[in-house]
Short mmCIF file of C-alpha atoms in Angstrom, two decimals:
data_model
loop_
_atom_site.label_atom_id
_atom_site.label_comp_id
_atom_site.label_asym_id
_atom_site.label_seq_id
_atom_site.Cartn_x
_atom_site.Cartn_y
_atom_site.Cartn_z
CA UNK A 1 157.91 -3.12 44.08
CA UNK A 2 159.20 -6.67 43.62
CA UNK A 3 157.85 -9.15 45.95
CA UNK A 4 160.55 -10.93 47.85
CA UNK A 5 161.30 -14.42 46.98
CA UNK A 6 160.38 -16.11 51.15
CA UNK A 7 163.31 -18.18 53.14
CA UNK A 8 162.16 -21.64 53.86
CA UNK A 9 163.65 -21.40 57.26
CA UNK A 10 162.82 -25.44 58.03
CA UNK A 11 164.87 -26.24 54.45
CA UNK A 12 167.71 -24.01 55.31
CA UNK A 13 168.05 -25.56 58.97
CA UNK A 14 168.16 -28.90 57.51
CA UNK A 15 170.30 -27.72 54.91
CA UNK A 16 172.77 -26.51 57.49
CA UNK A 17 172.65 -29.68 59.81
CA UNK A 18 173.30 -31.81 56.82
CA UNK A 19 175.94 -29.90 55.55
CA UNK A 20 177.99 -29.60 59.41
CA UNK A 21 177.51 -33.39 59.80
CA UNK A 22 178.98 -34.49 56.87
CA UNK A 23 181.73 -31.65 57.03
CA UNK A 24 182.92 -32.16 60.12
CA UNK A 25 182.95 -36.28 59.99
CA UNK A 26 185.74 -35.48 56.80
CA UNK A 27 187.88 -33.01 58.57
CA UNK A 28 187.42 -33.72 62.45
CA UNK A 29 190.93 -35.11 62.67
CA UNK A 30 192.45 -31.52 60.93
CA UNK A 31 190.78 -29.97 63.10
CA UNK A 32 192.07 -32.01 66.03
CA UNK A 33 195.75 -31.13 65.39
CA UNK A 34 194.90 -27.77 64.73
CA UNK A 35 193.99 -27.44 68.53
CA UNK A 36 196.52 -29.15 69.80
CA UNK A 37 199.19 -26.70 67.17
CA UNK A 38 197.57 -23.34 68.67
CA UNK A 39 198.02 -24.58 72.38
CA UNK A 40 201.82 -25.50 72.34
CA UNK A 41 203.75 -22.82 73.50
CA UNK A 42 207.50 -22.84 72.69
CA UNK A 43 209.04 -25.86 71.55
CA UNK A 44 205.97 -28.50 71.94
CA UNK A 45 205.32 -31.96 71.34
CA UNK A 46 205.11 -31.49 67.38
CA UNK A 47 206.76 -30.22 65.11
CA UNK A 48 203.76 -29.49 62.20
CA UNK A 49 200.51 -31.37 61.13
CA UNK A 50 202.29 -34.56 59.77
CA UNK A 51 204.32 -35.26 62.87
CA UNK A 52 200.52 -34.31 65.17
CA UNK A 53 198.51 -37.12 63.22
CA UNK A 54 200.56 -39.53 62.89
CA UNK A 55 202.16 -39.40 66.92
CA UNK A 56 198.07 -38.81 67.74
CA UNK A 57 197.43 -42.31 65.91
CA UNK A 58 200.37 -43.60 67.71
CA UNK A 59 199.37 -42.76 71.07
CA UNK A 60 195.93 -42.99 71.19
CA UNK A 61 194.71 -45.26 68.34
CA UNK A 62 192.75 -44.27 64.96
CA UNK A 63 189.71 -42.89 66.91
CA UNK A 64 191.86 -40.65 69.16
CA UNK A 65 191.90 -38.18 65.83
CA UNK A 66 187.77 -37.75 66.70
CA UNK A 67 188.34 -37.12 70.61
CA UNK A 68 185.75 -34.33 71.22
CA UNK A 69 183.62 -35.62 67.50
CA UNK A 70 180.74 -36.13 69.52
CA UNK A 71 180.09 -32.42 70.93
CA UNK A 72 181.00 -30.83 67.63
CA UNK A 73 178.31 -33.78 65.66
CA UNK A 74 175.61 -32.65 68.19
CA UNK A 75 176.12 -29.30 68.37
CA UNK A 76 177.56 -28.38 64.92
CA UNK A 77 173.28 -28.86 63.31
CA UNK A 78 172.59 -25.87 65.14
CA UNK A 79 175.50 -23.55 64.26
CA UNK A 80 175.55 -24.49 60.70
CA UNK A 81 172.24 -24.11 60.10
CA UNK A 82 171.83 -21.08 62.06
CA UNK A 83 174.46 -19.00 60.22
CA UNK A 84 173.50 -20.18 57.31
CA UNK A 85 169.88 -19.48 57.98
CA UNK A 86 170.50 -16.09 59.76
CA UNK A 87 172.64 -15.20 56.78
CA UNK A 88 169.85 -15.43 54.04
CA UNK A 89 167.31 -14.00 56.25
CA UNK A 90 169.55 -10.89 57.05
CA UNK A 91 169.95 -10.49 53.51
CA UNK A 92 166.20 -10.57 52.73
CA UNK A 93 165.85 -8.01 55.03
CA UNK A 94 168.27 -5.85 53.78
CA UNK A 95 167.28 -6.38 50.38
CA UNK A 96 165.27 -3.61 48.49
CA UNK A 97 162.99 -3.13 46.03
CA UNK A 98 164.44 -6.26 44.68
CA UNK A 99 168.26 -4.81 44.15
CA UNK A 100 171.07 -6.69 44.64
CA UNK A 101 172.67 -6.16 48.11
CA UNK A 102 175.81 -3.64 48.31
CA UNK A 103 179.36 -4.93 49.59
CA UNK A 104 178.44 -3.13 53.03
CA UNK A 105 174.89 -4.58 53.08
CA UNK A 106 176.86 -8.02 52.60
CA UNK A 107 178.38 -7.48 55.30
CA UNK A 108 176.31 -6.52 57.62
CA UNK A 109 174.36 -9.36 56.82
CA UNK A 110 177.74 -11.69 57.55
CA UNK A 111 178.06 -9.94 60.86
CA UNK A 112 174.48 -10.91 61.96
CA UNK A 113 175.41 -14.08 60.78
CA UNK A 114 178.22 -14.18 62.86
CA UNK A 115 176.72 -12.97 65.80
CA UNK A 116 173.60 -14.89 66.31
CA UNK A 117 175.63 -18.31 65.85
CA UNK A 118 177.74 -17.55 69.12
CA UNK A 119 175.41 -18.39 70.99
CA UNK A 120 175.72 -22.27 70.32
CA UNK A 121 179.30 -21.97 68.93
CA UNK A 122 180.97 -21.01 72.28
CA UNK A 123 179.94 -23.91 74.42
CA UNK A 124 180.18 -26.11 71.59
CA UNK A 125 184.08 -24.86 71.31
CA UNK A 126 184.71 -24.66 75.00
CA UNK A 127 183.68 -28.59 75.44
CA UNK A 128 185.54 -29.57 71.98
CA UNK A 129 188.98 -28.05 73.07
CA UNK A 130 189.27 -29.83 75.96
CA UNK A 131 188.65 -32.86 74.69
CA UNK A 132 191.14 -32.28 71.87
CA UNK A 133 193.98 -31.06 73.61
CA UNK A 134 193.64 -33.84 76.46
CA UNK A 135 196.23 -35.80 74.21
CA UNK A 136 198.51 -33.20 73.54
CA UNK A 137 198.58 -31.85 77.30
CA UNK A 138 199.40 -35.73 78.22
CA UNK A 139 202.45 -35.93 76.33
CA UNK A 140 203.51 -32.59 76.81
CA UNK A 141 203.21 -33.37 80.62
CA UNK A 142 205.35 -36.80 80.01
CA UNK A 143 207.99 -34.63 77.87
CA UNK A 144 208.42 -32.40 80.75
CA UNK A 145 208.92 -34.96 83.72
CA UNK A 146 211.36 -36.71 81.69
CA UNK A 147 213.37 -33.88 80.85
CA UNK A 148 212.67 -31.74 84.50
CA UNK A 149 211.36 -34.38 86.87
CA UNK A 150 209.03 -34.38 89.07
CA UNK A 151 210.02 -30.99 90.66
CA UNK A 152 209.09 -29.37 87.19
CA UNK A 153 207.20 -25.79 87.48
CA UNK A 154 203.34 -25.88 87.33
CA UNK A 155 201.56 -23.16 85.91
CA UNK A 156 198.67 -21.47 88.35
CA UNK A 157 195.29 -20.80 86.82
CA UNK A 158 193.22 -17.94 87.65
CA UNK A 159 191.00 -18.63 91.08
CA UNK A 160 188.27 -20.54 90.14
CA UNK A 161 188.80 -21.84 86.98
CA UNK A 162 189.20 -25.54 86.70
CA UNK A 163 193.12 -27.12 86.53
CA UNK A 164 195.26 -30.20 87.03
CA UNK A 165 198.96 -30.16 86.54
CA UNK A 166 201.24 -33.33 86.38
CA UNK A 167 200.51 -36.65 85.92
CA UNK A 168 197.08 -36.24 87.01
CA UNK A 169 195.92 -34.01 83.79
CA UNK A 170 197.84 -36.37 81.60
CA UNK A 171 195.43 -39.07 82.55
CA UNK A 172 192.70 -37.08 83.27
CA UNK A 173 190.24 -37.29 79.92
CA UNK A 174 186.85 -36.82 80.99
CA UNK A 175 184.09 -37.03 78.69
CA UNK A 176 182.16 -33.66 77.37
CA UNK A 177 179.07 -34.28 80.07
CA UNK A 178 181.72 -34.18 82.99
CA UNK A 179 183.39 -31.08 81.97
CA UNK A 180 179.70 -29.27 81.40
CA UNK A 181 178.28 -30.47 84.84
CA UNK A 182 181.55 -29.49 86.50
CA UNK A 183 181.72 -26.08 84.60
CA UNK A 184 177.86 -25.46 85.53
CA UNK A 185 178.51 -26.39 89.63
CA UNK A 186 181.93 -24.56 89.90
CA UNK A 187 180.67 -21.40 87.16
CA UNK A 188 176.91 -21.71 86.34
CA UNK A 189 176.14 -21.19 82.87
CA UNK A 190 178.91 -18.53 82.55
CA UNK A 191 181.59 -21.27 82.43
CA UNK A 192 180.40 -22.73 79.32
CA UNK A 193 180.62 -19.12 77.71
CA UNK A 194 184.26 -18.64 78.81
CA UNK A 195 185.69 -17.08 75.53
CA UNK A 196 182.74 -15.26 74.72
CA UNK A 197 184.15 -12.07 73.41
CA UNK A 198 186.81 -13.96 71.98
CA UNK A 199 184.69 -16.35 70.23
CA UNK A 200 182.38 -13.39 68.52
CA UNK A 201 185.68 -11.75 68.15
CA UNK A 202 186.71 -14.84 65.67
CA UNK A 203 183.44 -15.56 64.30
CA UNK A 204 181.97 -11.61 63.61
CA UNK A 205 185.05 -10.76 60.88
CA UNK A 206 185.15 -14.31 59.76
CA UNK A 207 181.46 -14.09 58.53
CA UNK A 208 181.90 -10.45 57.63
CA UNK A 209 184.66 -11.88 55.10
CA UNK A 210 183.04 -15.44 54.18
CA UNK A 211 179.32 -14.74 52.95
CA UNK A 212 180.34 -11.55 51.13
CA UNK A 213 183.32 -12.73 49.72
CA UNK A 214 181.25 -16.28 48.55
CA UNK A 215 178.33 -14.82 47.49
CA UNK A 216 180.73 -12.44 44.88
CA UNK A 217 182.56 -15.60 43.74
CA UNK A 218 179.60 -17.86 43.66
CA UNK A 219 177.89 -15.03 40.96
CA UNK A 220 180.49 -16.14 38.38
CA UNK A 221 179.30 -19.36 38.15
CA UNK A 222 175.45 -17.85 37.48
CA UNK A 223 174.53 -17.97 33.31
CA UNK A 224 171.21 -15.21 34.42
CA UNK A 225 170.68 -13.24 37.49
CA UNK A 226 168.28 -15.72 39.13
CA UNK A 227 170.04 -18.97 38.05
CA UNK A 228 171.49 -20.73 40.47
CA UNK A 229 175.66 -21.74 40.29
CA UNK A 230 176.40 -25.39 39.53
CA UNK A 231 177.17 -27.82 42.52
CA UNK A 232 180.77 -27.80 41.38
CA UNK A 233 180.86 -24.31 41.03
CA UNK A 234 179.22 -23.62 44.95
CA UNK A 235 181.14 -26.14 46.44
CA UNK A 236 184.65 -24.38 44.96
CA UNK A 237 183.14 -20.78 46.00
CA UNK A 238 182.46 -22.47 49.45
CA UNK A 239 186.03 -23.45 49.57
CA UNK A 240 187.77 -20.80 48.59
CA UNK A 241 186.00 -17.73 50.33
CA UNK A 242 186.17 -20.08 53.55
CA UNK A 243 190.07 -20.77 53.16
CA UNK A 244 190.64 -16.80 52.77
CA UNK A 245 188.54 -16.14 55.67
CA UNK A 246 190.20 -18.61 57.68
CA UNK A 247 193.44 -17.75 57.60
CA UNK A 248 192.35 -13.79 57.94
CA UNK A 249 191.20 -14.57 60.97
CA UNK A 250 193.67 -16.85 62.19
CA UNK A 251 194.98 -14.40 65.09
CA UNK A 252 191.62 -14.37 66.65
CA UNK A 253 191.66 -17.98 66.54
CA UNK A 254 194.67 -18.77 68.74
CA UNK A 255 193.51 -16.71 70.88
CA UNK A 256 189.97 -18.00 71.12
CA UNK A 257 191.90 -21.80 71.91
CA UNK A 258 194.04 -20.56 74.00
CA UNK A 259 191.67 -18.67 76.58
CA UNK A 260 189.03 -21.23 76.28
CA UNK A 261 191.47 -24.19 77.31
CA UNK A 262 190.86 -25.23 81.14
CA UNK A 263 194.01 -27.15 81.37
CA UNK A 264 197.62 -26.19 81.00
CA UNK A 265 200.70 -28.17 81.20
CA UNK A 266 203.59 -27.63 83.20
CA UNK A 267 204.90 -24.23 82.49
CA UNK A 268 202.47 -22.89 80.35
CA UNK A 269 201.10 -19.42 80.29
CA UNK A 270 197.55 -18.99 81.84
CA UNK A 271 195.53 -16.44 80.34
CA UNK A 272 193.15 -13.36 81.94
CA UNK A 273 191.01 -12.10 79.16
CA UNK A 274 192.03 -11.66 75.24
CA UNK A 275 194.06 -8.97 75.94
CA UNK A 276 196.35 -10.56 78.52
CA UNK A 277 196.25 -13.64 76.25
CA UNK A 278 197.73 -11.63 72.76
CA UNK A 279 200.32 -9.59 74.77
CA UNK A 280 201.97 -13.31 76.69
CA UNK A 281 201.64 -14.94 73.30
CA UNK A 282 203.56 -11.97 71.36
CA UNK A 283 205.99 -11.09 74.40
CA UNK A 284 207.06 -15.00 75.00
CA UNK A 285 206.63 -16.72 71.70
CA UNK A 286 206.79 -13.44 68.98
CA UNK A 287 204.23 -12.47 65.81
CA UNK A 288 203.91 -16.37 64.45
CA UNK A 289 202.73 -17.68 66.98
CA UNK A 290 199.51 -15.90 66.00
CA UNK A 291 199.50 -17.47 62.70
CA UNK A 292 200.25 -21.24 64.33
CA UNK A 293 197.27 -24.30 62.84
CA UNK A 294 196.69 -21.54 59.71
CA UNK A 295 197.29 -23.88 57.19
CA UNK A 296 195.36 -27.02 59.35
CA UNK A 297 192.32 -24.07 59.67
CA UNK A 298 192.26 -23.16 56.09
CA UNK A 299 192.14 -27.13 55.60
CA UNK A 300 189.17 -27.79 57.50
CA UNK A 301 187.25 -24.61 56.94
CA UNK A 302 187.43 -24.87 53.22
CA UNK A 303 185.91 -28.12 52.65
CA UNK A 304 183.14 -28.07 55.36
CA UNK A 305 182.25 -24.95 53.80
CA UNK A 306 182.41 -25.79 50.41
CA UNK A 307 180.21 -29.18 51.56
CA UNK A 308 177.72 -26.78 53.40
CA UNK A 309 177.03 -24.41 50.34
CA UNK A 310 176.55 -27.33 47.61
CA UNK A 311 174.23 -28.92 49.71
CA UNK A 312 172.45 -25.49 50.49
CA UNK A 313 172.53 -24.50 46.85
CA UNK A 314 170.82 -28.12 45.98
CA UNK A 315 168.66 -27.45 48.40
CA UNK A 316 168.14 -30.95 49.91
CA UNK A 317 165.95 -29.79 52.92
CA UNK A 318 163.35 -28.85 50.27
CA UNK A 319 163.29 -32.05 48.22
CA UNK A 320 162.94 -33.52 52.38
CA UNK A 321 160.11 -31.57 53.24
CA UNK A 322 158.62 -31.95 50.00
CA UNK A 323 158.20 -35.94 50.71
CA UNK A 324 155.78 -34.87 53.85
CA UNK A 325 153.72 -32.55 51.58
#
């Protein structure tokens, strides 16, 4: 039997942190507008990604494009490297006598992936949206009252869950540590998990398509079986499985934003569950609106995937480690 080669589980969580860091500080602002995209319903405050960045830079200066930066730079270490992690040590496991893993084995090792990264992906998202879409929701709100006035129709949330309609949520922008301690008095630790189901909904198939579909690609780029790929040649498999498995999984994505977003504007849908959430969105806004931010997600996913497997395939957590040995 062939002795299998042992995960360096401190390398590969400080290959993961490095990689989210320097991912998400490049596409933070994509991902910004591809919030605020999924959330408009009807005819919103912007008409495509172009007409987002440039009225976000307008309204709320260069740094308004990294509103909600901070949550996603602290918490994104953790998520990166535990996928990434989980990932390679669900494949070890599933490994055999040294044989390369099936397509199903692949898989299930993506959905592990998937699975175990929830668990600091769904706060991390919950605080991040509302923080992104505070600047959308404010001109959306100042669009209505000038068209409506001030008698304009308010949406109602569900009992309990946070909400301010009007002027007051279009100045409202409270900082990630206000919207946690608020969640945890009004919810307890359930409120930071609203979107749960929806967020493993998202993330399971995602990593069910990504790590398979990358570790296929990424062989191409191997001369021998136990050679690694080049860095250009990971960071392009990165890119590409994570733009396919994006856009796949686009659907789930809307949804995700739109159930985990506290505030609405005036006249917007409120949501009860993922169910509720895909039948409003299909009934009052039709089968694109479930493809709305695809191209903005494919654009952030690919390259802070692509970064996050060339630095995992250099392996700079073991050249780190290796200075304190």
């Amino acid at each position: 039997m062939t002795d299998k080669k042992k995960i360096s589980l401190p390398a590969k969580l400080i290959n993961g942190g490095i990689a989210g860091l320097v991912g998400v500080t490049c596409v933070f602002p994509i991902d910004l507008t591809k919030t605020r995209l999924q959330n408009e319903q009807g005819k919103g405050v912007y008409t495509g990604m172009r007409d987002c960045l440039v009225k976000t830079v307008r309204s709320e200066g260069f740094f308004g494009m990294y509103r909600g930066a901070a949550v996603n730079l602290t918490l994104v270490t953790p998520e990166k490297a535990i996928k990434l992690a989980a990932n390679d040590l669900f494949r070890q496991l599933l490994t055999q006598d040294g044989k390369e893993l099936t397509l199903v084995r692949e898989m299930l090792a993506g959905c592990g992936a998937g699975t175990c990264q929830v668990v600091v992906t769904s706060p991390m998202e919950m605080l991040k949206i509302q923080l992104q879409d505070a600047g959308r929701l404010a001109a959306h709100q100042q669009k209505v009252l000038r068209q409506d006035g001030p008698a304009a129709p308010t949406s109602h949330p569900p009992p309990g869950q946070p909400h301010a309609s009007g002027s007051t949520a279009a100045s409202q922008r409270p900082s990630a540590t206000a919207i946690a301690r608020d969640l945890l008095r009004t919810q307890g630790l359930a409120g930071l998990y609203k979107g749960l189901g929806a967020t493993l909904l998202r993330d399971v198939p995602f990593s069910v398509i990504y790590f398979p579909l990358f570790a296929n690609i990424n062989k191409l780029g191997q001369k021998q079986h136990k050679e690694k790929a080049s860095f250009l040649h990971s960071f392009m498999s990165g890119c590409v499985a994570g733009s396919v498995a994006a856009v796949a999984v686009t659907p789930l994505d809307v949804l995700k934003t739109r159930i985990q977003t506290l505030k609405k504007g005036l006249g917007e849908d409120t949501y009860n569950g993922i169910i509720d959430c895909a039948r409003k969105v299909w009934i009052h806004e039709g089968p694109s609106a479930f493809m709305k931010g695809a191209g903005c997600r494919a654009l952030v996913i690919a390259p802070l995937f692509g970064i996050a497997q060339g630095v995992y395939f250099i392996g700079i957590g073991e050249y780190i480690l290796g200075l304190f040995q």
